[in-house]
Amino acid sequence: MKEIAKRVLIGITGSISAYKTPLLVRELIKNGIEVRVAMTPTATRFVSPLTLENLTRHPVAVDMFDERIQNDGSWHVHLSHWCDAMLIAPCSATTLAKLSSGNCDNTVTALAMSLPEKTPLLVSPAMDTEMWLHPATQRNVRSIEQDGALVIEPEEGELASGLYGPGRLPEIDALTSHVLKLLNRMELISQNEEMMRTVDAALQQPVYDLQEGVDHDAFDAELELQHLKESLPISEQLRGRVVLITAGPTREKIDDVRYISNHSSGKMGYALAEIARDAGAEVVLISGPVDLPEPDGIRFESVESAQEMLQAVQVHWTDADVGIFAAAVADYTPVAPANGKIKKSDEEVEFVLKKTADILAWAGENKGNKAVIGFALEAENGLENAKAKLEKKNADMIVLNMVNQPQSGFGGDHNTITLVGKHGEQSFDPMMKTQCARLILAAAGELLGSSKST
Ligand code: PMT
């Protein structure tokens, strides 16, 4: 995992509010951030570089030719590449104009102009209200924003001049929070990028060769989940292919008011259907009774019992390129379901159950060139049982999930899966069912690719 972003370069420019920056620097250091400082000559009239040198324990870059900062003459490259983010606070109207026009005649603007593209520049303007509202200043703000700078609006309040209005430098807490939020976001993005590289690399391999794990911490933030949802790769192999998916529970009738069923919510199967559809596949979703809305843009079959599910699969099987069997199909069904309502009595009641048809096994028997992916919901000996199912049901892959683990199996939005292929397996940490679906579908694409070439 990339090291947490925590190096901040502070640029201080000529404004009375520069007196706040030593406190800001101290606060950032308290938060574990390494800080270096650059100042314009005018800023040194408001706050002493010596104070900042003492706080940061590093020379402050004021004079471009200061021997102490040279680094073989490339001080600006060195410092701008050293930091994870740069904050100019306070940023005067003059500095805004210089940033907007690319004027590098002091250390602060030279450093801002030397930042690598990925390093964010935060700018916190502070000046008198009229200067702030002046069209030239506003133009410069828009212009630096267009160039990628993140501008922190000045606060409204009493200004050093005694006037009242917008133009105040935000308080230390607010500035610190802006910096911390930015660094956190960068950290998430970098974890995200790393995770996507890991997943990408893993998905380049056939399922049975997957080696790398996925760090699930990064999945915790909603921002990141959304980002991942949009960006994890799904194989192009699915475009235009017909993907048949079973989802949800089945209900096996005891009588007209009672049935045998289970806790499947359908979320896993529906996530597969929606993501396969978004990847350009033609989706047939065969669903037992669930509370989820029917997804748009797919062929949808609603069924009740295992027998109905089998029949629906058989109807659509000829067209399918891939079958993914996520439904929790009842293994047993009453031999003689009653019509009406079985009368309550004081006697013990016995029902005779028979095995339902095994839909996955049927698909495996009638596989042809299709890819068949089953699930295994296990309470113990997960891997062993999943491998046995892979073999017995002639599947190409089994998605193993456990019943009794947190963030796994029925109901919730998360699942913890192991992809079990013919030559090995790959376990993943808990993740959203939508993310599981992406991994499963990417693997399905790989299977299709390999079945085409053999
Ligand atoms: O719906 P959710 O709340 O999101 O929960 C998701 C899930 C837990 C239901 C899903 O991730 C899952 O594990 N689905 C399979 C559940 C199951 O029935 O597992 P199993 O180990 O009993 O069955 C093995 C495989 O055979 C499954 O692919 C199943 O669909 C299939 N099967 C089972 C019995 C049967 N008669 N016919 C089948 O096709």
Short mmCIF file of C-alpha atoms and ligand atoms in Angstrom, two decimals:
data_model
loop_
_atom_site.label_atom_id
_atom_site.label_comp_id
_atom_site.label_asym_id
_atom_site.label_seq_id
_atom_site.Cartn_x
_atom_site.Cartn_y
_atom_site.Cartn_z
CA MET A 1 0.00 0.00 0.00
CA LYS A 2 1.36 3.45 -0.87
CA GLU A 3 2.57 5.46 2.10
CA ILE A 4 -0.11 7.79 3.46
CA ALA A 5 0.13 11.22 1.86
CA LYS A 6 1.40 13.48 4.64
CA ARG A 7 3.86 16.04 3.34
CA VAL A 8 2.50 19.51 2.91
CA LEU A 9 4.22 22.55 1.50
CA ILE A 10 2.82 25.81 2.83
CA GLY A 11 3.20 29.00 0.81
CA ILE A 12 2.70 32.22 2.73
CA THR A 13 2.10 35.49 0.93
CA GLY A 14 1.67 39.14 1.91
CA SER A 15 -1.43 39.55 4.01
CA ILE A 16 -1.92 40.60 7.60
CA SER A 17 -3.55 37.20 8.22
CA ALA A 18 -0.13 35.61 7.71
CA TYR A 19 0.17 35.90 11.48
CA LYS A 20 -2.05 32.81 11.69
CA THR A 21 0.25 30.54 9.70
CA PRO A 22 2.66 29.51 12.50
CA LEU A 23 -0.41 28.22 14.36
CA LEU A 24 -1.59 26.42 11.23
CA VAL A 25 1.84 24.86 10.75
CA ARG A 26 1.90 23.75 14.38
CA GLU A 27 -1.57 22.20 14.05
CA LEU A 28 -0.63 20.29 10.90
CA ILE A 29 2.53 18.99 12.55
CA LYS A 30 0.44 17.88 15.54
CA ASN A 31 -1.65 15.89 13.07
CA GLY A 32 1.41 13.96 11.96
CA ILE A 33 2.02 15.97 8.80
CA GLU A 34 5.51 16.97 7.72
CA VAL A 35 5.52 20.64 6.75
CA ARG A 36 7.90 22.83 4.76
CA VAL A 37 7.35 26.51 4.16
CA ALA A 38 7.97 29.00 1.39
CA MET A 39 7.28 32.70 1.78
CA THR A 40 7.13 35.69 -0.50
CA PRO A 41 9.35 38.60 0.56
CA THR A 42 6.22 40.58 1.47
CA ALA A 43 4.99 37.78 3.73
CA THR A 44 8.17 38.13 5.80
CA ARG A 45 6.97 41.60 6.78
CA PHE A 46 4.00 40.03 8.55
CA VAL A 47 5.49 36.90 10.06
CA SER A 48 9.07 35.94 10.75
CA PRO A 49 10.66 33.12 8.71
CA LEU A 50 12.64 32.30 11.84
CA THR A 51 9.46 31.33 13.69
CA LEU A 52 8.51 28.97 10.86
CA GLU A 53 12.02 27.57 10.61
CA ASN A 54 11.87 26.74 14.29
CA LEU A 55 8.48 25.11 13.98
CA THR A 56 9.31 23.04 10.89
CA ARG A 57 13.02 22.56 11.67
CA HIS A 58 13.80 23.31 8.04
CA PRO A 59 14.94 26.42 6.21
CA VAL A 60 12.09 28.50 4.83
CA ALA A 61 12.33 29.19 1.11
CA VAL A 62 12.18 32.96 0.71
CA ASP A 63 15.20 33.75 -1.40
CA MET A 64 15.59 31.56 -4.47
CA PHE A 65 19.35 31.81 -4.10
CA ASP A 66 19.50 30.90 -0.43
CA GLU A 67 22.42 28.45 -0.11
CA ARG A 68 20.49 26.34 2.40
CA ILE A 69 17.72 25.33 0.03
CA GLN A 70 19.65 24.81 -3.20
CA ASN A 71 19.77 21.02 -3.69
CA ASP A 72 22.15 21.52 -6.60
CA GLY A 73 20.12 24.42 -7.87
CA SER A 74 16.89 22.51 -8.37
CA TRP A 75 15.35 23.51 -5.04
CA HIS A 76 11.96 24.16 -6.63
CA VAL A 77 11.83 20.74 -8.28
CA HIS A 78 13.02 19.07 -5.12
CA LEU A 79 10.41 20.73 -2.87
CA SER A 80 7.50 20.54 -5.28
CA HIS A 81 8.12 16.83 -5.83
CA TRP A 82 8.69 16.25 -2.12
CA CYS A 83 5.20 17.36 -1.08
CA ASP A 84 1.92 15.49 -1.39
CA ALA A 85 -0.03 18.77 -1.49
CA MET A 86 0.68 22.49 -1.42
CA LEU A 87 -1.42 25.06 0.43
CA ILE A 88 -1.01 28.78 -0.16
CA ALA A 89 -2.45 30.52 2.90
CA PRO A 90 -2.98 33.36 2.99
CA CYS A 91 -2.97 33.95 -0.74
CA SER A 92 -2.89 37.66 -1.61
CA ALA A 93 -4.57 39.26 -4.63
CA THR A 94 -1.11 39.73 -6.13
CA THR A 95 -0.27 36.06 -5.76
CA LEU A 96 -3.62 35.07 -7.30
CA ALA A 97 -2.74 37.25 -10.29
CA LYS A 98 0.73 35.71 -10.51
CA LEU A 99 -0.65 32.17 -10.31
CA SER A 100 -3.20 32.98 -12.96
CA SER A 101 -0.61 34.37 -15.35
CA GLY A 102 2.15 31.88 -14.55
CA ASN A 103 4.48 34.46 -13.03
CA CYS A 104 7.23 32.69 -11.07
CA ASP A 105 9.18 35.63 -9.68
CA ASN A 106 9.11 34.38 -6.09
CA THR A 107 9.55 31.05 -4.32
CA VAL A 108 5.83 30.52 -3.63
CA THR A 109 4.61 30.92 -7.20
CA ALA A 110 7.69 29.12 -8.60
CA LEU A 111 6.88 26.13 -6.38
CA ALA A 112 3.17 26.20 -7.24
CA MET A 113 4.08 26.18 -10.93
CA SER A 114 6.50 23.27 -10.44
CA LEU A 115 4.01 20.91 -8.77
CA PRO A 116 3.61 17.59 -10.57
CA GLU A 117 0.22 17.25 -12.23
CA LYS A 118 -1.07 14.84 -9.57
CA THR A 119 -0.11 17.06 -6.61
CA PRO A 120 -3.05 19.25 -5.59
CA LEU A 121 -2.71 22.97 -4.97
CA LEU A 122 -5.00 24.40 -2.29
CA VAL A 123 -5.34 28.16 -2.27
CA SER A 124 -6.83 30.15 0.59
CA PRO A 125 -7.23 33.77 -0.50
CA ALA A 126 -7.35 36.49 2.14
CA MET A 127 -7.66 40.22 1.47
CA ASP A 128 -9.99 43.17 1.91
CA THR A 129 -13.51 42.75 0.64
CA GLU A 130 -13.22 45.14 -2.29
CA MET A 131 -10.05 43.46 -3.49
CA TRP A 132 -11.69 40.05 -3.17
CA LEU A 133 -14.81 41.09 -5.03
CA HIS A 134 -12.91 42.95 -7.73
CA PRO A 135 -13.58 41.46 -11.17
CA ALA A 136 -9.85 41.02 -11.75
CA THR A 137 -9.47 38.94 -8.59
CA GLN A 138 -12.56 36.90 -9.36
CA ARG A 139 -11.28 36.35 -12.89
CA ASN A 140 -7.97 35.13 -11.48
CA VAL A 141 -9.75 32.79 -9.08
CA ARG A 142 -11.75 31.26 -11.91
CA SER A 143 -8.65 30.99 -14.01
CA ILE A 144 -6.60 29.12 -11.38
CA GLU A 145 -9.57 26.86 -10.66
CA GLN A 146 -9.69 26.00 -14.33
CA ASP A 147 -6.01 25.15 -14.08
CA GLY A 148 -6.88 22.67 -11.31
CA ALA A 149 -6.30 24.67 -8.10
CA LEU A 150 -8.73 24.09 -5.22
CA VAL A 151 -9.78 27.46 -3.86
CA ILE A 152 -11.03 27.79 -0.28
CA GLU A 153 -13.59 30.59 -0.12
CA PRO A 154 -12.52 33.32 2.30
CA GLU A 155 -14.79 33.77 5.28
CA GLU A 156 -17.05 36.72 5.88
CA GLY A 157 -16.37 38.76 8.99
CA GLU A 158 -14.49 41.66 10.44
CA LEU A 159 -11.28 42.35 8.55
CA ALA A 160 -8.01 43.83 9.79
CA SER A 161 -8.93 47.12 8.11
CA GLY A 162 -12.02 47.35 10.30
CA LEU A 163 -14.28 46.74 7.32
CA TYR A 164 -16.79 43.89 7.37
CA GLY A 165 -17.30 41.43 4.54
CA PRO A 166 -15.85 38.41 2.75
CA GLY A 167 -12.07 38.21 2.67
CA ARG A 168 -11.01 36.71 6.01
CA LEU A 169 -8.59 33.80 6.14
CA PRO A 170 -10.54 30.87 7.63
CA GLU A 171 -9.63 29.88 11.18
CA ILE A 172 -6.85 27.37 11.84
CA ASP A 173 -9.30 24.52 12.51
CA ALA A 174 -11.05 25.06 9.20
CA LEU A 175 -7.80 25.23 7.23
CA THR A 176 -6.44 22.16 9.01
CA SER A 177 -9.62 20.29 8.21
CA HIS A 178 -9.38 21.26 4.52
CA VAL A 179 -5.84 19.90 4.40
CA LEU A 180 -6.68 16.69 6.28
CA LYS A 181 -9.73 16.01 4.11
CA LEU A 182 -7.66 16.49 0.99
CA LEU A 183 -4.93 14.15 2.25
CA ASN A 184 -7.50 11.52 3.28
CA ARG A 185 -9.12 11.70 -0.12
CA MET A 186 -5.74 11.33 -1.78
CA GLU A 187 -4.96 8.35 0.39
CA LEU A 188 -8.24 6.68 -0.54
CA ILE A 189 -7.65 7.39 -4.19
CA SER A 190 -4.15 5.99 -4.02
CA GLN A 191 -5.37 2.86 -2.19
CA ASN A 192 -8.05 2.62 -4.79
CA GLU A 193 -5.61 2.90 -7.64
CA GLU A 194 -3.39 0.30 -6.06
CA MET A 195 -6.31 -2.02 -5.46
CA MET A 196 -7.49 -1.60 -9.01
CA ARG A 197 -4.00 -2.37 -10.26
CA THR A 198 -4.04 -5.50 -8.09
CA VAL A 199 -7.46 -6.58 -9.28
CA ASP A 200 -6.60 -5.65 -12.86
CA ALA A 201 -3.43 -7.70 -12.71
CA ALA A 202 -5.29 -10.60 -11.13
CA LEU A 203 -7.99 -10.46 -13.75
CA GLN A 204 -5.43 -10.61 -16.53
CA GLN A 205 -4.85 -14.17 -15.36
CA PRO A 206 -7.19 -17.09 -15.76
CA VAL A 207 -9.21 -17.58 -12.57
CA TYR A 208 -7.09 -20.47 -11.42
CA ASP A 209 -3.95 -18.33 -11.50
CA LEU A 210 -5.21 -15.48 -9.36
CA GLN A 211 -2.59 -14.71 -6.76
CA GLU A 212 -3.11 -11.32 -5.25
CA GLY A 213 -5.55 -10.37 -2.50
CA VAL A 214 -7.65 -7.26 -2.38
CA ASP A 215 -7.37 -4.87 0.49
CA HIS A 216 -10.88 -4.39 1.80
CA ASP A 217 -10.13 -1.40 3.99
CA ALA A 218 -10.38 0.70 0.92
CA PHE A 219 -13.93 -0.50 0.39
CA ASP A 220 -15.07 1.07 3.61
CA ALA A 221 -15.52 4.58 2.32
CA GLU A 222 -18.65 5.31 0.36
CA LEU A 223 -16.71 7.59 -1.96
CA GLU A 224 -14.40 4.80 -2.81
CA LEU A 225 -17.15 2.27 -3.26
CA GLN A 226 -18.77 4.54 -5.76
CA HIS A 227 -15.47 5.10 -7.50
CA LEU A 228 -14.79 1.38 -7.67
CA LYS A 229 -18.27 0.62 -8.82
CA GLU A 230 -17.55 2.70 -11.85
CA SER A 231 -14.02 1.67 -12.48
CA LEU A 232 -13.23 -1.97 -11.76
CA PRO A 233 -12.73 -3.68 -15.06
CA ILE A 234 -15.07 -6.26 -16.49
CA SER A 235 -13.87 -8.26 -19.39
CA GLU A 236 -14.97 -7.01 -22.79
CA GLN A 237 -15.69 -10.67 -23.51
CA LEU A 238 -19.17 -10.21 -22.06
CA ARG A 239 -20.30 -7.58 -24.54
CA GLY A 240 -23.14 -9.00 -26.63
CA ARG A 241 -23.02 -12.36 -24.83
CA VAL A 242 -26.10 -13.85 -23.20
CA VAL A 243 -25.65 -14.24 -19.46
CA LEU A 244 -28.28 -16.30 -17.65
CA ILE A 245 -28.47 -15.70 -13.91
CA THR A 246 -30.58 -17.34 -11.22
CA ALA A 247 -31.25 -15.33 -8.07
CA GLY A 248 -33.17 -15.32 -4.83
CA PRO A 249 -34.78 -18.18 -2.94
CA THR A 250 -37.34 -20.67 -4.15
CA ARG A 251 -40.56 -21.43 -2.31
CA GLU A 252 -41.66 -25.03 -2.03
CA LYS A 253 -45.34 -25.32 -1.39
CA ILE A 254 -46.60 -27.17 1.69
CA ASP A 255 -50.15 -25.97 1.18
CA ASP A 256 -51.76 -22.84 -0.19
CA VAL A 257 -50.54 -20.70 2.73
CA ARG A 258 -47.27 -22.33 3.80
CA TYR A 259 -43.99 -23.01 2.11
CA ILE A 260 -40.36 -24.03 2.66
CA SER A 261 -37.86 -21.33 1.74
CA ASN A 262 -34.70 -19.59 2.90
CA HIS A 263 -33.29 -16.14 3.61
CA SER A 264 -31.91 -15.26 0.19
CA SER A 265 -32.67 -11.62 -0.62
CA GLY A 266 -31.66 -11.85 -4.27
CA LYS A 267 -29.07 -9.08 -3.85
CA MET A 268 -26.14 -11.16 -5.07
CA GLY A 269 -27.93 -12.36 -8.20
CA TYR A 270 -29.45 -8.96 -8.99
CA ALA A 271 -26.03 -7.29 -8.64
CA LEU A 272 -24.68 -9.80 -11.14
CA ALA A 273 -27.56 -9.08 -13.51
CA GLU A 274 -27.23 -5.30 -13.36
CA ILE A 275 -23.48 -5.27 -13.74
CA ALA A 276 -23.53 -7.79 -16.58
CA ARG A 277 -26.14 -5.63 -18.31
CA ASP A 278 -23.99 -2.51 -17.80
CA ALA A 279 -21.05 -4.39 -19.30
CA GLY A 280 -23.04 -4.85 -22.50
CA ALA A 281 -24.27 -8.42 -21.93
CA GLU A 282 -27.78 -9.58 -22.75
CA VAL A 283 -29.07 -10.72 -19.40
CA VAL A 284 -31.71 -13.27 -18.55
CA LEU A 285 -32.52 -13.06 -14.85
CA ILE A 286 -34.56 -15.90 -13.42
CA SER A 287 -35.61 -14.88 -9.97
CA GLY A 288 -37.37 -16.45 -7.05
CA PRO A 289 -39.62 -14.22 -4.92
CA VAL A 290 -37.66 -11.22 -3.57
CA ASP A 291 -38.39 -7.65 -2.56
CA LEU A 292 -36.08 -6.08 -5.13
CA PRO A 293 -37.35 -4.10 -8.10
CA GLU A 294 -37.07 -5.81 -11.48
CA PRO A 295 -33.92 -4.38 -13.13
CA ASP A 296 -34.41 -2.45 -16.37
CA GLY A 297 -33.02 -3.60 -19.65
CA ILE A 298 -32.93 -7.33 -19.05
CA ARG A 299 -35.14 -10.36 -19.74
CA PHE A 300 -36.81 -11.22 -16.48
CA GLU A 301 -38.53 -14.41 -15.40
CA SER A 302 -40.25 -14.58 -12.06
CA VAL A 303 -40.58 -18.07 -10.59
CA GLU A 304 -41.63 -19.60 -7.29
CA SER A 305 -40.41 -23.15 -6.94
CA ALA A 306 -37.23 -25.06 -7.81
CA GLN A 307 -39.16 -26.88 -10.52
CA GLU A 308 -40.32 -23.59 -12.10
CA MET A 309 -36.76 -22.26 -11.89
CA LEU A 310 -35.43 -25.34 -13.65
CA GLN A 311 -38.03 -25.00 -16.40
CA ALA A 312 -37.22 -21.31 -16.94
CA VAL A 313 -33.49 -22.14 -17.13
CA GLN A 314 -34.22 -24.87 -19.67
CA VAL A 315 -36.24 -22.47 -21.84
CA HIS A 316 -33.41 -19.93 -22.02
CA TRP A 317 -30.41 -22.25 -21.89
CA THR A 318 -29.95 -22.69 -25.64
CA ASP A 319 -29.30 -18.96 -26.10
CA ALA A 320 -26.99 -18.58 -23.13
CA ASP A 321 -23.22 -18.18 -23.29
CA VAL A 322 -22.76 -18.16 -19.52
CA GLY A 323 -24.91 -19.44 -16.66
CA ILE A 324 -24.39 -18.04 -13.18
CA PHE A 325 -26.39 -19.86 -10.54
CA ALA A 326 -26.64 -17.55 -7.53
CA ALA A 327 -30.11 -18.66 -6.43
CA ALA A 328 -30.55 -20.41 -3.13
CA VAL A 329 -32.65 -23.22 -4.52
CA ALA A 330 -34.46 -25.34 -1.95
CA ASP A 331 -32.91 -28.78 -1.83
CA TYR A 332 -36.16 -30.45 -0.78
CA THR A 333 -39.80 -30.01 -1.66
CA PRO A 334 -42.90 -31.63 -0.19
CA VAL A 335 -43.88 -34.79 -2.04
CA ALA A 336 -47.58 -34.03 -1.77
CA PRO A 337 -48.31 -30.32 -1.38
CA ALA A 338 -51.87 -29.81 -0.16
CA ASN A 339 -54.50 -27.60 -1.65
CA GLY A 340 -56.20 -25.21 0.72
CA LYS A 341 -54.87 -24.95 4.28
CA ILE A 342 -53.76 -27.97 6.27
CA LYS A 343 -55.89 -27.95 9.38
CA LYS A 344 -54.12 -27.37 12.65
CA SER A 345 -54.42 -30.27 15.08
CA ASP A 346 -52.82 -31.44 18.32
CA GLU A 347 -51.14 -34.29 16.50
CA GLU A 348 -47.57 -34.09 15.27
CA VAL A 349 -47.45 -33.55 11.54
CA GLU A 350 -44.94 -35.20 9.26
CA PHE A 351 -44.17 -34.04 5.78
CA VAL A 352 -42.44 -36.25 3.30
CA LEU A 353 -39.90 -34.31 1.29
CA LYS A 354 -38.22 -35.25 -1.92
CA LYS A 355 -35.09 -33.78 -3.48
CA THR A 356 -35.59 -30.98 -5.94
CA ALA A 357 -34.02 -31.10 -9.37
CA ASP A 358 -30.46 -29.81 -9.26
CA ILE A 359 -30.51 -26.93 -11.74
CA LEU A 360 -26.77 -26.30 -11.66
CA ALA A 361 -26.05 -29.97 -12.21
CA TRP A 362 -28.48 -29.98 -15.15
CA ALA A 363 -26.65 -26.97 -16.65
CA GLY A 364 -23.32 -28.73 -16.14
CA GLU A 365 -24.61 -31.80 -17.95
CA ASN A 366 -25.85 -29.66 -20.83
CA LYS A 367 -22.87 -27.34 -20.93
CA GLY A 368 -21.63 -27.47 -24.52
CA ASN A 369 -19.40 -24.41 -25.06
CA LYS A 370 -21.04 -22.42 -22.31
CA ALA A 371 -19.33 -21.30 -19.14
CA VAL A 372 -21.08 -22.57 -16.01
CA ILE A 373 -20.57 -20.82 -12.69
CA GLY A 374 -22.20 -22.13 -9.55
CA PHE A 375 -22.22 -20.90 -5.99
CA ALA A 376 -21.58 -22.85 -2.82
CA LEU A 377 -23.08 -21.64 0.42
CA GLU A 378 -21.32 -23.57 3.12
CA ALA A 379 -21.37 -23.77 6.89
CA GLU A 380 -18.12 -25.75 7.25
CA ASN A 381 -15.34 -27.27 5.15
CA GLY A 382 -16.09 -24.58 2.57
CA LEU A 383 -13.19 -25.12 0.23
CA GLU A 384 -13.45 -28.87 0.28
CA ASN A 385 -17.18 -28.79 -0.45
CA ALA A 386 -16.82 -26.12 -3.13
CA LYS A 387 -14.19 -28.21 -4.91
CA ALA A 388 -16.48 -31.24 -4.70
CA LYS A 389 -19.36 -29.18 -6.19
CA LEU A 390 -17.13 -27.95 -8.99
CA GLU A 391 -16.36 -31.51 -9.93
CA LYS A 392 -19.74 -33.09 -9.33
CA LYS A 393 -21.74 -30.41 -11.13
CA ASN A 394 -19.30 -30.09 -14.03
CA ALA A 395 -18.99 -26.35 -13.39
CA ASP A 396 -16.12 -24.14 -14.56
CA MET A 397 -16.05 -22.11 -11.40
CA ILE A 398 -17.69 -22.11 -7.99
CA VAL A 399 -18.17 -18.97 -5.94
CA LEU A 400 -17.77 -20.03 -2.36
CA ASN A 401 -19.37 -18.00 0.42
CA MET A 402 -19.91 -19.01 4.01
CA VAL A 403 -23.19 -18.84 5.93
CA ASN A 404 -21.78 -18.17 9.34
CA GLN A 405 -19.25 -15.41 8.69
CA PRO A 406 -19.92 -11.71 9.11
CA GLN A 407 -20.38 -9.85 5.80
CA SER A 408 -21.05 -13.05 3.95
CA GLY A 409 -23.97 -14.90 2.42
CA PHE A 410 -27.64 -14.05 2.82
CA GLY A 411 -29.25 -10.66 3.06
CA GLY A 412 -26.59 -7.95 3.52
CA ASP A 413 -24.92 -5.76 0.92
CA HIS A 414 -21.55 -7.44 1.40
CA ASN A 415 -20.19 -10.85 0.66
CA THR A 416 -16.91 -12.65 1.26
CA ILE A 417 -16.11 -14.87 -1.65
CA THR A 418 -13.55 -17.36 -2.82
CA LEU A 419 -13.41 -18.09 -6.54
CA VAL A 420 -12.72 -21.76 -6.93
CA GLY A 421 -11.50 -22.80 -10.37
CA LYS A 422 -10.32 -26.07 -11.79
CA HIS A 423 -6.69 -25.38 -11.01
CA GLY A 424 -6.82 -23.32 -7.85
CA GLU A 425 -8.69 -20.73 -5.89
CA GLN A 426 -8.55 -17.07 -4.90
CA SER A 427 -10.03 -15.65 -1.71
CA PHE A 428 -11.11 -12.05 -1.35
CA ASP A 429 -11.78 -9.95 1.71
CA PRO A 430 -15.36 -8.80 2.37
CA MET A 431 -16.66 -6.42 -0.25
CA MET A 432 -19.95 -5.10 -1.62
CA LYS A 433 -21.99 -7.64 -3.55
CA THR A 434 -21.70 -5.29 -6.53
CA GLN A 435 -17.91 -5.64 -6.33
CA CYS A 436 -18.15 -9.41 -5.94
CA ALA A 437 -20.32 -9.38 -9.04
CA ARG A 438 -17.63 -7.50 -10.96
CA LEU A 439 -14.99 -10.04 -10.01
CA ILE A 440 -17.26 -12.96 -10.88
CA LEU A 441 -18.22 -11.45 -14.23
CA ALA A 442 -14.61 -10.64 -15.08
CA ALA A 443 -13.77 -14.26 -14.38
CA ALA A 444 -16.77 -15.34 -16.50
CA GLY A 445 -15.37 -13.26 -19.36
CA GLU A 446 -12.01 -14.99 -18.98
CA LEU A 447 -13.72 -18.38 -19.03
CA LEU A 448 -15.57 -17.47 -22.20
CA GLY A 449 -12.34 -16.30 -23.79
CA SER A 450 -10.55 -19.51 -22.93
CA SER A 451 -13.45 -21.74 -23.99
CA LYS A 452 -13.55 -19.95 -27.35
CA SER A 453 -9.88 -20.53 -27.98
CA THR A 454 -9.87 -24.22 -27.07
O1 PMT B 1 -29.56 -13.59 -2.25
P1 PMT B 1 -28.60 -12.98 -1.23
O2 PMT B 1 -29.30 -12.63 0.06
O3 PMT B 1 -27.82 -11.85 -1.81
O4 PMT B 1 -27.57 -14.12 -0.82
C1 PMT B 1 -26.67 -14.60 -1.75
C2 PMT B 1 -26.51 -16.10 -1.64
C3 PMT B 1 -25.98 -16.47 -0.28
C4 PMT B 1 -27.87 -16.78 -1.84
C5 PMT B 1 -25.53 -16.54 -2.78
O5 PMT B 1 -24.31 -15.89 -2.58
C6 PMT B 1 -25.32 -18.05 -2.77
O6 PMT B 1 -24.46 -18.58 -2.08
N1 PMT B 1 -26.13 -18.75 -3.57
C7 PMT B 1 -26.16 -20.22 -3.60
C8 PMT B 1 -26.93 -20.72 -2.42
C9 PMT B 1 -27.05 -22.23 -2.42
O7 PMT B 1 -28.10 -22.72 -2.60
O8 PMT B 1 -25.88 -22.87 -2.27
P2 PMT B 1 -25.77 -24.47 -2.32
O9 PMT B 1 -24.37 -24.70 -1.86
O10 PMT B 1 -26.87 -25.10 -1.57
O11 PMT B 1 -25.94 -24.79 -3.84
C10 PMT B 1 -24.85 -24.96 -4.73
C11 PMT B 1 -25.20 -24.48 -6.11
O12 PMT B 1 -26.19 -25.31 -6.66
C12 PMT B 1 -25.74 -23.09 -6.19
O13 PMT B 1 -25.24 -22.49 -7.37
C13 PMT B 1 -27.24 -23.29 -6.32
O14 PMT B 1 -27.86 -22.23 -7.04
C14 PMT B 1 -27.29 -24.57 -7.08
N2 PMT B 1 -28.47 -25.39 -6.81
C15 PMT B 1 -28.71 -25.91 -5.58
C16 PMT B 1 -29.78 -26.74 -5.39
C17 PMT B 1 -30.62 -27.03 -6.47
N3 PMT B 1 -31.67 -27.79 -6.31
N4 PMT B 1 -30.36 -26.52 -7.67
C18 PMT B 1 -29.31 -25.71 -7.86
O15 PMT B 1 -29.07 -25.25 -8.96
#
